[in-house]
Amino acid sequence: MNDTIYAIDPYSMEPGDTGVGLIYIRSMSVKPKRNGGVYGDLEGYYKGKTYPLKVWHESLIDLLRDVKFFIGKVRADSYNGSLQVTVETVELTDPDGVDETFFFDSVDMDKLNKLKDEVLSQLGEYAELFNKLVEPFKSAFYSAPAARNSHDNLIGGLAYHSFKTADLAIYLAKQYGLDVQFIGFCALVHDIGKVVALSAKTIDYTPAGMVQGHISLGIRILTANKQLLDQYMNPMQQHILYGVVENHHGKDFGGTPTTLEAWLVHYADITEATLTVYSTYTKQQIEMGETGKSTWFHGGFYFVGGHELKG
């Protein structure tokens, strides 16, 4: 394979720009055109961001059926104010030596390790419990993404999100005079099921993740480690821990939290995830020079790094 061929970042392109390089197809469907014929409606992916990828020529649709990667020429367009990419030519499909990692981003390990040390230093004996609990799937915990398309959807995202959530939960627990060590541990393992539900090799759900979901898988992991939990927690603490894992999404996406610990972790989780999504999106807007209407903050304005974006 030609070493001068690189993965294309469509978000660095202006409308009308073209480029030749590697494209990763996350999904593809064939839809009818209004005036007859069909077109390809694809989802491209690059460095944690998805984008619409269109194929208007039926001959190219046939070339890209059941294809994951291809080298070709694409053109950046703007449709209703948003990025849309059109495939103009296909030079080579599924080239040798290419895998998903060409298109993935990864966590800054220095930031992750610093945060990890800060959080674990405040957990007392629960830091030891955490390390023992994750040891069988340590590699997965520190490499899996936290999500497919939203927050921390990058290599190492699960660990980064977990430690950020625990850091927030510890802060809140301190403000209200709660058990910092226990709540910090609960927050740290609230997404433990994602070590099975999400794959670092695809930044996507595994078959188990699609069928069972990360909450159910998290409960199964805790159940399988009851003897370990018994060494550090009494039965009531274990019930609370199960409730945190089961209900951390809140009533809109799961069960309603029924304990103070579950409510606290729920709010730490949703705050961390939401702010990560918003801040990532805002930084992308700045990088792309977008100063128009924000799709996140309607009718207002906000600042990131000294830049003002008006909604």
PDB file of C-alpha atoms in Angstrom, residues 24-195:
ATOM      1  CA  TYR A  24     -13.993   4.205   6.883  1.00  0.00           C
ATOM      2  CA  ILE A  25     -17.633   3.181   6.353  1.00  0.00           C
ATOM      3  CA  ARG A  26     -19.530   2.566   9.601  1.00  0.00           C
ATOM      4  CA  SER A  27     -22.847   1.730   7.920  1.00  0.00           C
ATOM      5  CA  MET A  28     -24.514   1.789   4.523  1.00  0.00           C
ATOM      6  CA  SER A  29     -28.082   1.697   3.255  1.00  0.00           C
ATOM      7  CA  VAL A  30     -29.469   2.049  -0.265  1.00  0.00           C
ATOM      8  CA  LYS A  31     -32.396   4.421  -0.677  1.00  0.00           C
ATOM      9  CA  PRO A  32     -34.596   5.456  -3.620  1.00  0.00           C
ATOM     10  CA  LYS A  33     -34.088   8.796  -5.336  1.00  0.00           C
ATOM     11  CA  ARG A  34     -37.102  11.022  -5.853  1.00  0.00           C
ATOM     12  CA  ASN A  35     -36.578  11.050  -9.611  1.00  0.00           C
ATOM     13  CA  GLY A  36     -35.903   7.327  -9.895  1.00  0.00           C
ATOM     14  CA  GLY A  37     -32.912   5.126  -9.226  1.00  0.00           C
ATOM     15  CA  VAL A  38     -31.152   4.740  -5.903  1.00  0.00           C
ATOM     16  CA  TYR A  39     -28.355   6.342  -3.884  1.00  0.00           C
ATOM     17  CA  GLY A  40     -26.069   5.168  -1.128  1.00  0.00           C
ATOM     18  CA  ASP A  41     -26.629   6.675   2.322  1.00  0.00           C
ATOM     19  CA  LEU A  42     -23.506   5.911   4.350  1.00  0.00           C
ATOM     20  CA  GLU A  43     -22.051   6.866   7.710  1.00  0.00           C
ATOM     21  CA  GLY A  44     -18.365   7.722   7.628  1.00  0.00           C
ATOM     22  CA  TYR A  45     -16.171   7.879  10.721  1.00  0.00           C
ATOM     23  CA  TYR A  46     -12.987   9.691  11.651  1.00  0.00           C
ATOM     24  CA  LYS A  47     -11.386  10.347  15.056  1.00  0.00           C
ATOM     25  CA  GLY A  48     -14.514  10.028  17.145  1.00  0.00           C
ATOM     26  CA  LYS A  49     -16.774  11.881  14.706  1.00  0.00           C
ATOM     27  CA  THR A  50     -19.344  10.471  12.293  1.00  0.00           C
ATOM     28  CA  TYR A  51     -20.458  12.258   9.145  1.00  0.00           C
ATOM     29  CA  PRO A  52     -22.957  11.649   6.314  1.00  0.00           C
ATOM     30  CA  LEU A  53     -21.383  10.110   3.243  1.00  0.00           C
ATOM     31  CA  LYS A  54     -23.389  10.008   0.010  1.00  0.00           C
ATOM     32  CA  VAL A  55     -22.910   7.903  -3.128  1.00  0.00           C
ATOM     33  CA  TRP A  56     -24.998   9.127  -6.041  1.00  0.00           C
ATOM     34  CA  HIS A  57     -23.714   6.815  -8.796  1.00  0.00           C
ATOM     35  CA  GLU A  58     -25.145   3.295  -8.764  1.00  0.00           C
ATOM     36  CA  SER A  59     -21.914   1.802 -10.128  1.00  0.00           C
ATOM     37  CA  LEU A  60     -20.092   3.072  -7.026  1.00  0.00           C
ATOM     38  CA  ILE A  61     -22.811   1.712  -4.757  1.00  0.00           C
ATOM     39  CA  ASP A  62     -22.109  -1.765  -6.101  1.00  0.00           C
ATOM     40  CA  LEU A  63     -18.377  -1.326  -5.462  1.00  0.00           C
ATOM     41  CA  LEU A  64     -18.951  -0.311  -1.852  1.00  0.00           C
ATOM     42  CA  ARG A  65     -21.444  -2.981  -0.819  1.00  0.00           C
ATOM     43  CA  ASP A  66     -20.093  -4.920   2.196  1.00  0.00           C
ATOM     44  CA  VAL A  67     -16.928  -2.777   2.184  1.00  0.00           C
ATOM     45  CA  LYS A  68     -15.447  -1.380   5.395  1.00  0.00           C
ATOM     46  CA  PHE A  69     -12.556   0.712   4.014  1.00  0.00           C
ATOM     47  CA  PHE A  70     -11.785   2.178   0.650  1.00  0.00           C
ATOM     48  CA  ILE A  71      -9.368   4.550  -1.041  1.00  0.00           C
ATOM     49  CA  GLY A  72     -11.120   7.085  -3.171  1.00  0.00           C
ATOM     50  CA  LYS A  73     -11.810  10.689  -4.036  1.00  0.00           C
ATOM     51  CA  VAL A  74     -14.417  12.533  -1.974  1.00  0.00           C
ATOM     52  CA  ARG A  75     -15.839  16.054  -2.019  1.00  0.00           C
ATOM     53  CA  ALA A  76     -16.954  18.049   1.015  1.00  0.00           C
ATOM     54  CA  ASP A  77     -20.350  19.707   0.672  1.00  0.00           C
ATOM     55  CA  SER A  78     -22.664  21.708   2.904  1.00  0.00           C
ATOM     56  CA  TYR A  79     -26.273  20.547   3.215  1.00  0.00           C
ATOM     57  CA  ASN A  80     -28.665  22.563   5.392  1.00  0.00           C
ATOM     58  CA  GLY A  81     -25.629  24.117   7.049  1.00  0.00           C
ATOM     59  CA  SER A  82     -24.046  20.790   7.968  1.00  0.00           C
ATOM     60  CA  LEU A  83     -21.176  18.783   6.535  1.00  0.00           C
ATOM     61  CA  GLN A  84     -21.989  16.214   3.878  1.00  0.00           C
ATOM     62  CA  VAL A  85     -19.381  14.241   1.951  1.00  0.00           C
ATOM     63  CA  THR A  86     -19.863  12.830  -1.544  1.00  0.00           C
ATOM     64  CA  VAL A  87     -17.930   9.895  -2.981  1.00  0.00           C
ATOM     65  CA  GLU A  88     -16.700  10.785  -6.482  1.00  0.00           C
ATOM     66  CA  THR A  89     -14.424   7.819  -7.287  1.00  0.00           C
ATOM     67  CA  VAL A  90     -13.381   4.530  -5.721  1.00  0.00           C
ATOM     68  CA  GLU A  91      -9.801   3.480  -6.349  1.00  0.00           C
ATOM     69  CA  LEU A  92      -9.395   0.457  -4.048  1.00  0.00           C
ATOM     70  CA  THR A  93     -11.672  -1.358  -1.595  1.00  0.00           C
ATOM     71  CA  ASP A  94     -10.555  -2.974   1.677  1.00  0.00           C
ATOM     72  CA  PRO A  95      -6.827  -2.285   1.134  1.00  0.00           C
ATOM     73  CA  ASP A  96      -4.366  -4.583   2.896  1.00  0.00           C
ATOM     74  CA  GLY A  97      -2.917  -3.465   6.197  1.00  0.00           C
ATOM     75  CA  VAL A  98      -5.758  -1.101   7.106  1.00  0.00           C
ATOM     76  CA  ASP A  99      -7.896  -1.496  10.225  1.00  0.00           C
ATOM     77  CA  GLU A 100     -10.198   0.660  12.332  1.00  0.00           C
ATOM     78  CA  THR A 101      -7.380   2.082  14.432  1.00  0.00           C
ATOM     79  CA  PHE A 102      -6.310   4.250  11.462  1.00  0.00           C
ATOM     80  CA  PHE A 103      -9.458   6.276  12.125  1.00  0.00           C
ATOM     81  CA  PHE A 104      -9.648   6.288  15.918  1.00  0.00           C
ATOM     82  CA  ASP A 105      -8.468   8.834  18.406  1.00  0.00           C
ATOM     83  CA  SER A 106      -7.148   7.938  21.842  1.00  0.00           C
ATOM     84  CA  VAL A 107      -7.082   9.432  25.310  1.00  0.00           C
ATOM     85  CA  ASP A 108      -4.110  11.514  26.418  1.00  0.00           C
ATOM     86  CA  MET A 109      -2.481   8.952  28.705  1.00  0.00           C
ATOM     87  CA  ASP A 110      -0.676  11.571  30.766  1.00  0.00           C
ATOM     88  CA  LYS A 111      -4.014  13.180  31.658  1.00  0.00           C
ATOM     89  CA  LEU A 112      -5.611   9.812  32.344  1.00  0.00           C
ATOM     90  CA  ASN A 113      -2.804   8.581  34.580  1.00  0.00           C
ATOM     91  CA  LYS A 114      -2.717  11.844  36.548  1.00  0.00           C
ATOM     92  CA  LEU A 115      -6.466  11.715  37.124  1.00  0.00           C
ATOM     93  CA  LYS A 116      -6.293   8.022  37.985  1.00  0.00           C
ATOM     94  CA  ASP A 117      -3.674   8.643  40.674  1.00  0.00           C
ATOM     95  CA  GLU A 118      -5.685  11.539  42.125  1.00  0.00           C
ATOM     96  CA  VAL A 119      -8.893   9.527  42.341  1.00  0.00           C
ATOM     97  CA  LEU A 120      -7.419   6.286  43.665  1.00  0.00           C
ATOM     98  CA  SER A 121      -5.455   8.165  46.336  1.00  0.00           C
ATOM     99  CA  GLN A 122      -8.792   9.208  47.876  1.00  0.00           C
ATOM    100  CA  LEU A 123     -10.487   5.807  47.901  1.00  0.00           C
ATOM    101  CA  GLY A 124      -8.607   4.096  50.730  1.00  0.00           C
ATOM    102  CA  GLU A 125      -9.102   0.321  50.666  1.00  0.00           C
ATOM    103  CA  TYR A 126     -11.628   0.723  47.846  1.00  0.00           C
ATOM    104  CA  ALA A 127      -8.701   1.519  45.541  1.00  0.00           C
ATOM    105  CA  GLU A 128      -7.409  -1.978  46.264  1.00  0.00           C
ATOM    106  CA  LEU A 129     -10.868  -3.424  45.597  1.00  0.00           C
ATOM    107  CA  PHE A 130     -11.092  -1.557  42.293  1.00  0.00           C
ATOM    108  CA  ASN A 131      -7.738  -2.847  41.093  1.00  0.00           C
ATOM    109  CA  LYS A 132      -8.661  -6.419  42.019  1.00  0.00           C
ATOM    110  CA  LEU A 133     -12.081  -6.132  40.372  1.00  0.00           C
ATOM    111  CA  VAL A 134     -10.758  -4.879  37.025  1.00  0.00           C
ATOM    112  CA  GLU A 135      -7.620  -7.038  36.932  1.00  0.00           C
ATOM    113  CA  PRO A 136      -9.210  -9.856  34.826  1.00  0.00           C
ATOM    114  CA  PHE A 137     -10.227  -7.345  32.143  1.00  0.00           C
ATOM    115  CA  LYS A 138      -7.747  -4.559  32.826  1.00  0.00           C
ATOM    116  CA  SER A 139      -6.779  -4.217  29.174  1.00  0.00           C
ATOM    117  CA  ALA A 140     -10.414  -3.778  28.143  1.00  0.00           C
ATOM    118  CA  PHE A 141     -11.125  -1.221  30.887  1.00  0.00           C
ATOM    119  CA  TYR A 142      -8.203   0.977  29.812  1.00  0.00           C
ATOM    120  CA  SER A 143      -8.741   0.645  26.056  1.00  0.00           C
ATOM    121  CA  ALA A 144     -12.513   0.428  25.488  1.00  0.00           C
ATOM    122  CA  PRO A 145     -14.498   3.528  24.501  1.00  0.00           C
ATOM    123  CA  ALA A 146     -17.155   4.958  26.798  1.00  0.00           C
ATOM    124  CA  ALA A 147     -19.671   5.255  23.970  1.00  0.00           C
ATOM    125  CA  ARG A 148     -20.166   4.579  20.286  1.00  0.00           C
ATOM    126  CA  ASN A 149     -20.911   8.088  19.053  1.00  0.00           C
ATOM    127  CA  SER A 150     -21.263  10.531  21.923  1.00  0.00           C
ATOM    128  CA  HIS A 151     -18.899  11.171  24.847  1.00  0.00           C
ATOM    129  CA  ASP A 152     -15.378   9.735  25.104  1.00  0.00           C
ATOM    130  CA  ASN A 153     -15.867   7.554  22.019  1.00  0.00           C
ATOM    131  CA  LEU A 154     -12.155   6.899  21.630  1.00  0.00           C
ATOM    132  CA  ILE A 155      -9.546   4.395  22.721  1.00  0.00           C
ATOM    133  CA  GLY A 156      -9.276   4.634  26.508  1.00  0.00           C
ATOM    134  CA  GLY A 157     -12.526   6.575  26.752  1.00  0.00           C
ATOM    135  CA  LEU A 158     -14.146   4.209  29.262  1.00  0.00           C
ATOM    136  CA  ALA A 159     -11.378   4.646  31.824  1.00  0.00           C
ATOM    137  CA  TYR A 160     -11.203   8.399  31.265  1.00  0.00           C
ATOM    138  CA  HIS A 161     -14.966   8.848  31.656  1.00  0.00           C
ATOM    139  CA  SER A 162     -15.027   6.589  34.722  1.00  0.00           C
ATOM    140  CA  PHE A 163     -12.273   8.496  36.512  1.00  0.00           C
ATOM    141  CA  LYS A 164     -13.784  11.877  35.567  1.00  0.00           C
ATOM    142  CA  THR A 165     -17.156  10.753  36.913  1.00  0.00           C
ATOM    143  CA  ALA A 166     -15.548   9.463  40.111  1.00  0.00           C
ATOM    144  CA  ASP A 167     -13.678  12.748  40.527  1.00  0.00           C
ATOM    145  CA  LEU A 168     -16.948  14.696  40.303  1.00  0.00           C
ATOM    146  CA  ALA A 169     -18.726  12.275  42.646  1.00  0.00           C
ATOM    147  CA  ILE A 170     -15.942  12.580  45.224  1.00  0.00           C
ATOM    148  CA  TYR A 171     -16.207  16.367  45.123  1.00  0.00           C
ATOM    149  CA  LEU A 172     -19.985  16.235  45.621  1.00  0.00           C
ATOM    150  CA  ALA A 173     -19.701  13.667  48.403  1.00  0.00           C
ATOM    151  CA  LYS A 174     -17.301  15.964  50.255  1.00  0.00           C
ATOM    152  CA  GLN A 175     -19.685  18.904  49.976  1.00  0.00           C
ATOM    153  CA  TYR A 176     -22.506  16.937  51.603  1.00  0.00           C
ATOM    154  CA  GLY A 177     -20.511  15.053  54.208  1.00  0.00           C
ATOM    155  CA  LEU A 178     -21.077  11.662  52.595  1.00  0.00           C
ATOM    156  CA  ASP A 179     -18.845   8.587  52.413  1.00  0.00           C
ATOM    157  CA  VAL A 180     -16.257   9.809  49.912  1.00  0.00           C
ATOM    158  CA  GLN A 181     -14.434   6.508  49.501  1.00  0.00           C
ATOM    159  CA  PHE A 182     -17.539   4.353  48.970  1.00  0.00           C
ATOM    160  CA  ILE A 183     -19.249   6.807  46.609  1.00  0.00           C
ATOM    161  CA  GLY A 184     -16.017   7.329  44.681  1.00  0.00           C
ATOM    162  CA  PHE A 185     -15.730   3.580  44.171  1.00  0.00           C
ATOM    163  CA  CYS A 186     -19.388   3.283  43.089  1.00  0.00           C
ATOM    164  CA  ALA A 187     -18.862   6.049  40.534  1.00  0.00           C
ATOM    165  CA  LEU A 188     -15.663   4.476  39.282  1.00  0.00           C
ATOM    166  CA  VAL A 189     -17.389   1.178  38.429  1.00  0.00           C
ATOM    167  CA  HIS A 190     -20.791   2.503  37.327  1.00  0.00           C
ATOM    168  CA  ASP A 191     -19.983   1.636  33.677  1.00  0.00           C
ATOM    169  CA  ILE A 192     -18.029  -1.562  34.373  1.00  0.00           C
ATOM    170  CA  GLY A 193     -20.272  -3.512  31.985  1.00  0.00           C
ATOM    171  CA  LYS A 194     -18.786  -1.594  29.064  1.00  0.00           C
ATOM    172  CA  VAL A 195     -15.630  -3.711  29.246  1.00  0.00           C
TER     173      VAL A 195
END
